[in-house]
PDB file of C-alpha atoms in Angstrom:
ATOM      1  CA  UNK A 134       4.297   5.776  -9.031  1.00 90.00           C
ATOM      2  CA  UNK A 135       5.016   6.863 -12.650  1.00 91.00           C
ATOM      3  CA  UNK A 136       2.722   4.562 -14.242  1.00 89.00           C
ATOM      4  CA  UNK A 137       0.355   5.942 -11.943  1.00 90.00           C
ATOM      5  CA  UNK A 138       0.726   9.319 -11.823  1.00 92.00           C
ATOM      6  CA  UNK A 139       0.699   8.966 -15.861  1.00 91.00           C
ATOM      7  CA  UNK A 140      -2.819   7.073 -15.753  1.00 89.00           C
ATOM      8  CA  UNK A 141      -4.183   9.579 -13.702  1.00 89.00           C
ATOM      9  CA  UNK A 142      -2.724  12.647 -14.327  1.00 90.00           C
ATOM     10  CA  UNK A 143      -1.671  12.727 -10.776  1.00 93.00           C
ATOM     11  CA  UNK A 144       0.741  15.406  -8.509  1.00 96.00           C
ATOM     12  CA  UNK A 145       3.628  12.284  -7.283  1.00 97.00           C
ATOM     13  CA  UNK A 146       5.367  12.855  -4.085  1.00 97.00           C
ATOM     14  CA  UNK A 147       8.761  10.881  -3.102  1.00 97.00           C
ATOM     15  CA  UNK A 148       9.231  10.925   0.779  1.00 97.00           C
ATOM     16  CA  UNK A 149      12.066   9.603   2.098  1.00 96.00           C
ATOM     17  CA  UNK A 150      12.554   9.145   5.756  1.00 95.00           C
ATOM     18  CA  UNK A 151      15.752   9.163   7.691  1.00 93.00           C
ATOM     19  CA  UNK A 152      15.723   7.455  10.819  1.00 90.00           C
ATOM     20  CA  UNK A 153      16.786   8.059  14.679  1.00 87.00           C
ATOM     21  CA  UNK A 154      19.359   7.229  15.896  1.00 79.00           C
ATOM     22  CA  UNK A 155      18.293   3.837  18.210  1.00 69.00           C
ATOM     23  CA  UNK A 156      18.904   4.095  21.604  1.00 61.00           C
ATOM     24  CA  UNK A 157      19.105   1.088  23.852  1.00 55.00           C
ATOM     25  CA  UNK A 158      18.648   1.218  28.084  1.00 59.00           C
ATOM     26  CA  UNK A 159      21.916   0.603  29.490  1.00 57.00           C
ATOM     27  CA  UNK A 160      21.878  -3.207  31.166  1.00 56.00           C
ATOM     28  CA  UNK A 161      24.227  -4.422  34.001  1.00 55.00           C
ATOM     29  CA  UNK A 162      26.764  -2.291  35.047  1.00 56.00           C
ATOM     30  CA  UNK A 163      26.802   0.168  31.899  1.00 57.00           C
ATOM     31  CA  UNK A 164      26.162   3.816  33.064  1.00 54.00           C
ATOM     32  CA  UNK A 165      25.395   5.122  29.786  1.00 52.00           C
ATOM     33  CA  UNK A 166      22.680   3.909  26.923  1.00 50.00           C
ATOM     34  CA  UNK A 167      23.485   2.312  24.041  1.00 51.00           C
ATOM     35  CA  UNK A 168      23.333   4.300  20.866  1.00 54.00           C
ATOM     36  CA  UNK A 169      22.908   2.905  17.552  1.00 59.00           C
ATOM     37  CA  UNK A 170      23.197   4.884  14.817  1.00 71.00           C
ATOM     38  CA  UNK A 171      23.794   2.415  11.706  1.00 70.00           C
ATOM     39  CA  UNK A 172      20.572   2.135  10.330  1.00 79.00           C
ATOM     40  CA  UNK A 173      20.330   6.689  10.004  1.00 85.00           C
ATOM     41  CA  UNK A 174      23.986   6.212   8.426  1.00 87.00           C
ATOM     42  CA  UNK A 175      22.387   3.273   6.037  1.00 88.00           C
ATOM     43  CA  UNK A 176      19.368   5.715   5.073  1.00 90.00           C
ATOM     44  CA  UNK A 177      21.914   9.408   4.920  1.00 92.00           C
ATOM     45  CA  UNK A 178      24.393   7.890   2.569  1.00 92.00           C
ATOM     46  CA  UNK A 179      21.747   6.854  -0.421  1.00 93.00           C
ATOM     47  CA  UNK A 180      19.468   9.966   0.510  1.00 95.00           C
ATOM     48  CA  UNK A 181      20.973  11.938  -2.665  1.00 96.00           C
ATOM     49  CA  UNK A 182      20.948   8.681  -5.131  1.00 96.00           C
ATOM     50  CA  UNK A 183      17.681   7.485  -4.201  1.00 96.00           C
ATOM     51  CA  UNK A 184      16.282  11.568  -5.121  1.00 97.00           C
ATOM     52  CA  UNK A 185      18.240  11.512  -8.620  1.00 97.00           C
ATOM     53  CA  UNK A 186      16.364   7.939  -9.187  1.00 96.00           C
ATOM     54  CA  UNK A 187      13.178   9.375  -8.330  1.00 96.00           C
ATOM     55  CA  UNK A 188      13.735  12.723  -9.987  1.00 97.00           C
ATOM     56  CA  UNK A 189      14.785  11.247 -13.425  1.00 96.00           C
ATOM     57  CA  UNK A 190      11.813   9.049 -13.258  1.00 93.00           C
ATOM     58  CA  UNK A 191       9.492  11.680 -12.855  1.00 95.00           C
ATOM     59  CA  UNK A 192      10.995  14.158 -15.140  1.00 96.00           C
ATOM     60  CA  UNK A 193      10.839  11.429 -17.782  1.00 94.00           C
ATOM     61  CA  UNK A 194       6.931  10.799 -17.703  1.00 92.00           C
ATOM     62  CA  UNK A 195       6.425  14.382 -17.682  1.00 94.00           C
ATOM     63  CA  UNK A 196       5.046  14.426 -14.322  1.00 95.00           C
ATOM     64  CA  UNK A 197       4.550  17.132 -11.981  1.00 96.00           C
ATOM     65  CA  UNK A 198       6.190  16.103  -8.605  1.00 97.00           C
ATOM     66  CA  UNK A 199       7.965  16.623  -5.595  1.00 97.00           C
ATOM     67  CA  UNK A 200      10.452  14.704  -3.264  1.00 97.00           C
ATOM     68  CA  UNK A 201      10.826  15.410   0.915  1.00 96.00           C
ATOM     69  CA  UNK A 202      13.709  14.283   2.614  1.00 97.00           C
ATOM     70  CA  UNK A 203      12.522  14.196   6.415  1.00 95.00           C
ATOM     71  CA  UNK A 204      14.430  13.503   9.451  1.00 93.00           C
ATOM     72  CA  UNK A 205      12.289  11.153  11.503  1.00 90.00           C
ATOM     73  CA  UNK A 206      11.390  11.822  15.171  1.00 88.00           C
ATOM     74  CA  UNK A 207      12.241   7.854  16.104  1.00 87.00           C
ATOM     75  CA  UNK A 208      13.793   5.103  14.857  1.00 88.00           C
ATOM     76  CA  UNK A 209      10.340   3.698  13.827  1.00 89.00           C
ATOM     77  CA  UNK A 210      10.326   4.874   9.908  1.00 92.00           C
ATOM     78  CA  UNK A 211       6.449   4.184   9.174  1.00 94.00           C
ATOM     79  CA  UNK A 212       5.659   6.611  12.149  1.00 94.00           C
ATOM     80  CA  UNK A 213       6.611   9.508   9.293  1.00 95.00           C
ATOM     81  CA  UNK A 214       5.019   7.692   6.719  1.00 96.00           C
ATOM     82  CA  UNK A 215       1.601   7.477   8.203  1.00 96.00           C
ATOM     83  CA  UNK A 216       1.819  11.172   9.168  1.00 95.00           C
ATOM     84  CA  UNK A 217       2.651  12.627   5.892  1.00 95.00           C
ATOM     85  CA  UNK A 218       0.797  10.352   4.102  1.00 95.00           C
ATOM     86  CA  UNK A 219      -2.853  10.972   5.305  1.00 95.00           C
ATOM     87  CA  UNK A 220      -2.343  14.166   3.420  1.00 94.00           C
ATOM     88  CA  UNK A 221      -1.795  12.065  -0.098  1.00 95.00           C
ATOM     89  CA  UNK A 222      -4.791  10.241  -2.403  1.00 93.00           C
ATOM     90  CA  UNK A 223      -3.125   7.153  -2.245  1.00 94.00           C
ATOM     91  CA  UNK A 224       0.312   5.596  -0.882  1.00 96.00           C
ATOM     92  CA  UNK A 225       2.412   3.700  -2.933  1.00 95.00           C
ATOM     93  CA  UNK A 226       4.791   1.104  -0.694  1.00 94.00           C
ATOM     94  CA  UNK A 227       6.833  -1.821  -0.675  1.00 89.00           C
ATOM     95  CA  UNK A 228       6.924  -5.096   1.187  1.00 89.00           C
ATOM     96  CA  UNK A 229       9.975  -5.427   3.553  1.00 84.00           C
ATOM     97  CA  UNK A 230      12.048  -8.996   2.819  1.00 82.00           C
ATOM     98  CA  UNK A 231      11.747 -11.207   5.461  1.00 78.00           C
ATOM     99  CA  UNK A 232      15.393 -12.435   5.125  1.00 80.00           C
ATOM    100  CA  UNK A 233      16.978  -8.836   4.560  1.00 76.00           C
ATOM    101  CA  UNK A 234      18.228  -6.361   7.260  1.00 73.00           C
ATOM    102  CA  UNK A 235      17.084  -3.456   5.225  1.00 74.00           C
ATOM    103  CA  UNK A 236      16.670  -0.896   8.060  1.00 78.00           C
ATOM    104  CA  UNK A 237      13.085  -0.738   7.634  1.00 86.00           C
ATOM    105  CA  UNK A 238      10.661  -2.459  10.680  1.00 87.00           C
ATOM    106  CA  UNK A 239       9.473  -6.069   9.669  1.00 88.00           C
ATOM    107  CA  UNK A 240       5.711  -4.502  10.202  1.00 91.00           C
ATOM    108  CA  UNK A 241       6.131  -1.949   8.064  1.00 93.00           C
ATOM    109  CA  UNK A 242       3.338  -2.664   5.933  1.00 94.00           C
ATOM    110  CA  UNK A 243       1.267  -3.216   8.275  1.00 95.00           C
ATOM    111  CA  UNK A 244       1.379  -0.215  10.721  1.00 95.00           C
ATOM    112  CA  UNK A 245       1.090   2.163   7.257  1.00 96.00           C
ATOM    113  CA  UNK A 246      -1.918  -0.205   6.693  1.00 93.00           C
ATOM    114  CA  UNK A 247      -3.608   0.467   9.754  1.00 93.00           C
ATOM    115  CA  UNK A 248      -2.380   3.589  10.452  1.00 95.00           C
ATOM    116  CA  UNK A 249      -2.791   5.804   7.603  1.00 95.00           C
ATOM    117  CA  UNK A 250      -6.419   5.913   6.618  1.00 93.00           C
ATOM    118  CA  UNK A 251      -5.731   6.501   3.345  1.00 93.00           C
ATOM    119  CA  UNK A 252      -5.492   3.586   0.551  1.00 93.00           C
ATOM    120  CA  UNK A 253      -1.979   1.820   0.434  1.00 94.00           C
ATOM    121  CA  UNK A 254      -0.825  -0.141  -3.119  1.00 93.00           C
ATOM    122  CA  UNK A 255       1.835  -2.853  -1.646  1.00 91.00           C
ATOM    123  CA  UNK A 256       4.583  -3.618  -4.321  1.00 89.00           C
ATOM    124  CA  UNK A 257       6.508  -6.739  -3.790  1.00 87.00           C
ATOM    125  CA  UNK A 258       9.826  -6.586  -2.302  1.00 83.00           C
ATOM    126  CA  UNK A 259      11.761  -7.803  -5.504  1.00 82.00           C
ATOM    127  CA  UNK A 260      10.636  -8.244  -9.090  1.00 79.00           C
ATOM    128  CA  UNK A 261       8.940  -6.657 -11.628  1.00 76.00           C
ATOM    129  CA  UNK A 262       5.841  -3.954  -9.784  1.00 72.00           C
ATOM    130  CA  UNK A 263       4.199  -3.227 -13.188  1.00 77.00           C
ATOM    131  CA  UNK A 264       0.612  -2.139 -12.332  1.00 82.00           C
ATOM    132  CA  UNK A 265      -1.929  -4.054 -14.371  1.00 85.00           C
ATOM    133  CA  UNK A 266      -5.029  -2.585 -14.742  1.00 89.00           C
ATOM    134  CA  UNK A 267      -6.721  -5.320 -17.610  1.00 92.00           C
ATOM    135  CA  UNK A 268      -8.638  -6.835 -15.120  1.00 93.00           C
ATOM    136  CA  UNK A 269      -9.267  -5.824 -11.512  1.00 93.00           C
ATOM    137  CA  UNK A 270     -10.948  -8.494  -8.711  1.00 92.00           C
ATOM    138  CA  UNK A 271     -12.766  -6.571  -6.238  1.00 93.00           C
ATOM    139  CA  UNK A 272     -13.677  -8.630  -2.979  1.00 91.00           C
ATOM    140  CA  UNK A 273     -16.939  -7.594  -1.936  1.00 90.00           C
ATOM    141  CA  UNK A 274     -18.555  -8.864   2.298  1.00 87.00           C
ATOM    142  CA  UNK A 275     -20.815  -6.169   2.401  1.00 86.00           C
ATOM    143  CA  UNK A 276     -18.735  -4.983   5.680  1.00 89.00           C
ATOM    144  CA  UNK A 277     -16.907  -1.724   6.567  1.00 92.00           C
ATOM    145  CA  UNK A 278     -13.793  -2.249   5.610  1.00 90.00           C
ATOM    146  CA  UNK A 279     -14.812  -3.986   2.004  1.00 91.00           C
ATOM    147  CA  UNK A 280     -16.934  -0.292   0.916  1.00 94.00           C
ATOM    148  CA  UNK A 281     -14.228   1.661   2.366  1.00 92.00           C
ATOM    149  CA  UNK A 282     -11.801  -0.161   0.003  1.00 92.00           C
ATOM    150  CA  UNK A 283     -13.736  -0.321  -2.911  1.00 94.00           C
ATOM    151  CA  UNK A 284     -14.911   3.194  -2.958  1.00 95.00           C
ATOM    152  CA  UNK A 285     -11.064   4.852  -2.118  1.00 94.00           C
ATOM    153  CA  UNK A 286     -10.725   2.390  -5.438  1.00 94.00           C
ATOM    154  CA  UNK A 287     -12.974   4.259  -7.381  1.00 95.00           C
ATOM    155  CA  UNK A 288     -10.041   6.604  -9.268  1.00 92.00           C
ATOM    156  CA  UNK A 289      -8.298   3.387 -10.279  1.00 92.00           C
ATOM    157  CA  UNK A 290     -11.863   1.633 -11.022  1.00 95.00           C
ATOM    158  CA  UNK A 291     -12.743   4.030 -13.726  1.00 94.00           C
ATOM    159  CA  UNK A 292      -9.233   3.350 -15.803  1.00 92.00           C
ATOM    160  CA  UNK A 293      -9.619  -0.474 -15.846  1.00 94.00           C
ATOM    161  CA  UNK A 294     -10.594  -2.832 -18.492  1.00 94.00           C
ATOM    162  CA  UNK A 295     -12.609  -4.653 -16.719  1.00 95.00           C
ATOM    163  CA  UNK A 296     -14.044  -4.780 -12.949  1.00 96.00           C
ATOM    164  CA  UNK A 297     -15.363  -7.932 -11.338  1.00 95.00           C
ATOM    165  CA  UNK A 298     -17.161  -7.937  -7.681  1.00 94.00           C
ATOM    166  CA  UNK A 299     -16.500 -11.488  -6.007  1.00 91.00           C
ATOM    167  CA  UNK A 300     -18.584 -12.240  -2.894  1.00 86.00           C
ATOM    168  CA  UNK A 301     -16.980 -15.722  -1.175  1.00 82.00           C
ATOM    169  CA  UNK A 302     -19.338 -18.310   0.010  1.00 74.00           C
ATOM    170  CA  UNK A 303     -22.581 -16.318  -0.468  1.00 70.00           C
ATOM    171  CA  UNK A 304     -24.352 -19.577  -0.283  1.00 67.00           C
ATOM    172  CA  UNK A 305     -23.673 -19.731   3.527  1.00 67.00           C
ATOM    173  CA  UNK A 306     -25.319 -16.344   3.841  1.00 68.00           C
ATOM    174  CA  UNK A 307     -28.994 -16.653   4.111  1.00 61.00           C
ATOM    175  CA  UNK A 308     -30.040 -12.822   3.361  1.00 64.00           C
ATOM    176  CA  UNK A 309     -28.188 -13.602   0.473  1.00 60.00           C
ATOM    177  CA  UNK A 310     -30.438 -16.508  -1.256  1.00 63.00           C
ATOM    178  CA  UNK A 311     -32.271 -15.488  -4.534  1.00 56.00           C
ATOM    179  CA  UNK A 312     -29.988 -12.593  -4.888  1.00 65.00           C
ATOM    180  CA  UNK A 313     -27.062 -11.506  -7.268  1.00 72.00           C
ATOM    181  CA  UNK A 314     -24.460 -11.197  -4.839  1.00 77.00           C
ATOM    182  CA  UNK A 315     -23.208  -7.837  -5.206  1.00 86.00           C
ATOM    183  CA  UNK A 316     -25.223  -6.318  -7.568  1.00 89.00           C
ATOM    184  CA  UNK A 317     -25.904  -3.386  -4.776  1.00 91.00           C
ATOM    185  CA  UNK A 318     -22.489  -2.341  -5.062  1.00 94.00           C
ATOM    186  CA  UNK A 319     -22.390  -2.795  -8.893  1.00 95.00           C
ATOM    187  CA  UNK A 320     -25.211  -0.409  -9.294  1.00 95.00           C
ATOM    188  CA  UNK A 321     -23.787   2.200  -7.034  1.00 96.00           C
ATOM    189  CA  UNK A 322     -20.237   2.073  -8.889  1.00 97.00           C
ATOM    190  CA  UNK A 323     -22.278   2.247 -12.293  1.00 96.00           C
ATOM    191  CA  UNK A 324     -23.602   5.448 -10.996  1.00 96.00           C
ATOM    192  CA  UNK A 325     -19.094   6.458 -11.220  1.00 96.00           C
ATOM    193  CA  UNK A 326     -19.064   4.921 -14.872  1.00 96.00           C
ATOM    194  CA  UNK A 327     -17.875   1.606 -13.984  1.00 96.00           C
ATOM    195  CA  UNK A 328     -19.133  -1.565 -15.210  1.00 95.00           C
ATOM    196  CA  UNK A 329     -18.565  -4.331 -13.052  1.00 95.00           C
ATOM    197  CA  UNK A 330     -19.706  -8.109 -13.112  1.00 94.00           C
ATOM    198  CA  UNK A 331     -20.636  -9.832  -9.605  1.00 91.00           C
ATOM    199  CA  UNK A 332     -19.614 -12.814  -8.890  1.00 87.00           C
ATOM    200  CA  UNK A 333     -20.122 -15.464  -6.099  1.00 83.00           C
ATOM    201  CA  UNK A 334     -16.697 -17.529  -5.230  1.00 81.00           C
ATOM    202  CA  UNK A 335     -16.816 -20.722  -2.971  1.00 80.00           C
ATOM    203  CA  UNK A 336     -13.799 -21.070  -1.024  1.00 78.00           C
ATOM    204  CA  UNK A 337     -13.752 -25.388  -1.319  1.00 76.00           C
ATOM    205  CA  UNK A 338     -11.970 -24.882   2.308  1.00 74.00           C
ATOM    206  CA  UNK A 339      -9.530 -21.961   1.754  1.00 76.00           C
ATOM    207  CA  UNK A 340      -9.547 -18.775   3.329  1.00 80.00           C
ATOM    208  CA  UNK A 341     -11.250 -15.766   1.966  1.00 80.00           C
ATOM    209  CA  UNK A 342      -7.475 -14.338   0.961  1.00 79.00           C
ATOM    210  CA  UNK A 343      -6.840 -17.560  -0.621  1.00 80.00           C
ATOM    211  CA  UNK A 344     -10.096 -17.573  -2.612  1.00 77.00           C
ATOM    212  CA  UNK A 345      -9.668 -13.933  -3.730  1.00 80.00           C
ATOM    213  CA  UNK A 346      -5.779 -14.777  -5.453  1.00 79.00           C
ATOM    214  CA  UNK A 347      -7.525 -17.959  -7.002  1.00 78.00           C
ATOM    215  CA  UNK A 348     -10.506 -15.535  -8.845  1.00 74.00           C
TER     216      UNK A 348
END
């Protein structure tokens, strides 16, 4: 979020989210719910160091910035994320570890994903989250959800080195023959200053995801 906000001059807002407590329907004989309250104990106790952390970080780069502590209506954390985040440019968020009980829903990512409408940068879960903007691969199927992302891109388009459009398998797509695959796109993000190369990718069997972290 620093490196970010420094690149672009950007506003950065921390939110962290405290969770309900988790109530279970009473089963058998039990007359009362169950009521678990360990995962909003987790989140309370590191609400003040995880602020400081943010705070410093912030304060070091110079950056203007804010951080919200909000107490969330459910247990479900990403419900508060998705709701103060359509209000933001772009989230910043990290994977959930698969063999971690962190508090945090496994399909975390994924609800903000589908959720938020806004565009989401997933860090990794451990190591370093360095954002590398030398060279940025741009997957390109002429579908909805392919101009949505490459146009929310545009802000981090116009920093980057270098910008290549990769359409996969664009031999199996007849409209495409005798055609620079992507080129319409290219000229439209030329129009925003960018210069970016197209590119057709075969997949030799993968998946399109596959292809796209082999480019």
């Amino acid at each position: 979020a620093a490196q970010l906000g420094r690149m672009l001059g950007a506003h950065v807002t921390g939110l962290y989210v405290i969770p309900a407590v988790q109530v279970y329907p009473s089963v058998g004989f039990e007359a009362a719910p169950q009521v678990f309250e360990g995962n909003r104990t987790f989140f309370k106790d590191n609400a003040e160091r995880v602020r400081q952390s943010f705070e410093a970080a912030m304060t070091r780069e110079g950056l203007a910035f804010d951080f919200h502590q909000v107490d969330s209506r459910t247990p479900i954390i990403a419900d508060e994320v998705i709701s103060k985040g359509r209000c933001a440019d772009v989230l910043i968020v990290s994977t959930t570890n698969p063999d971690e009980i962190t508090g945090v829903e496994r399909d975390f990512v994924e609800q903000v994903l589908m959720g938020a409408g806004r565009p989401v940068i997933v860090l990794p879960f451990k190591g370093e989250a360095q954002l590398n903007l030398d060279e940025v691969v741009l997957g390109w199927d002429g579908g909805r959800e392919s101009a949505r992302s490459a146009f929310d891109a545009v802000p981090l388009l116009k920093v980057a080195k270098k910008v290549r459009i990769v359409r996969v398998d664009p031999q199996k797509d007849p409209e495409l023959r005798a055609s620079v695959p992507g080129s319409d796109l290219a000229q439209a993000l030329a129009r925003h200053g960018i210069k970016a190369e197209t590119q057709g990718y075969p997949t030799d069997g993968m998946d399109e995801g596959q292809a796209l972290m082999r480019c």
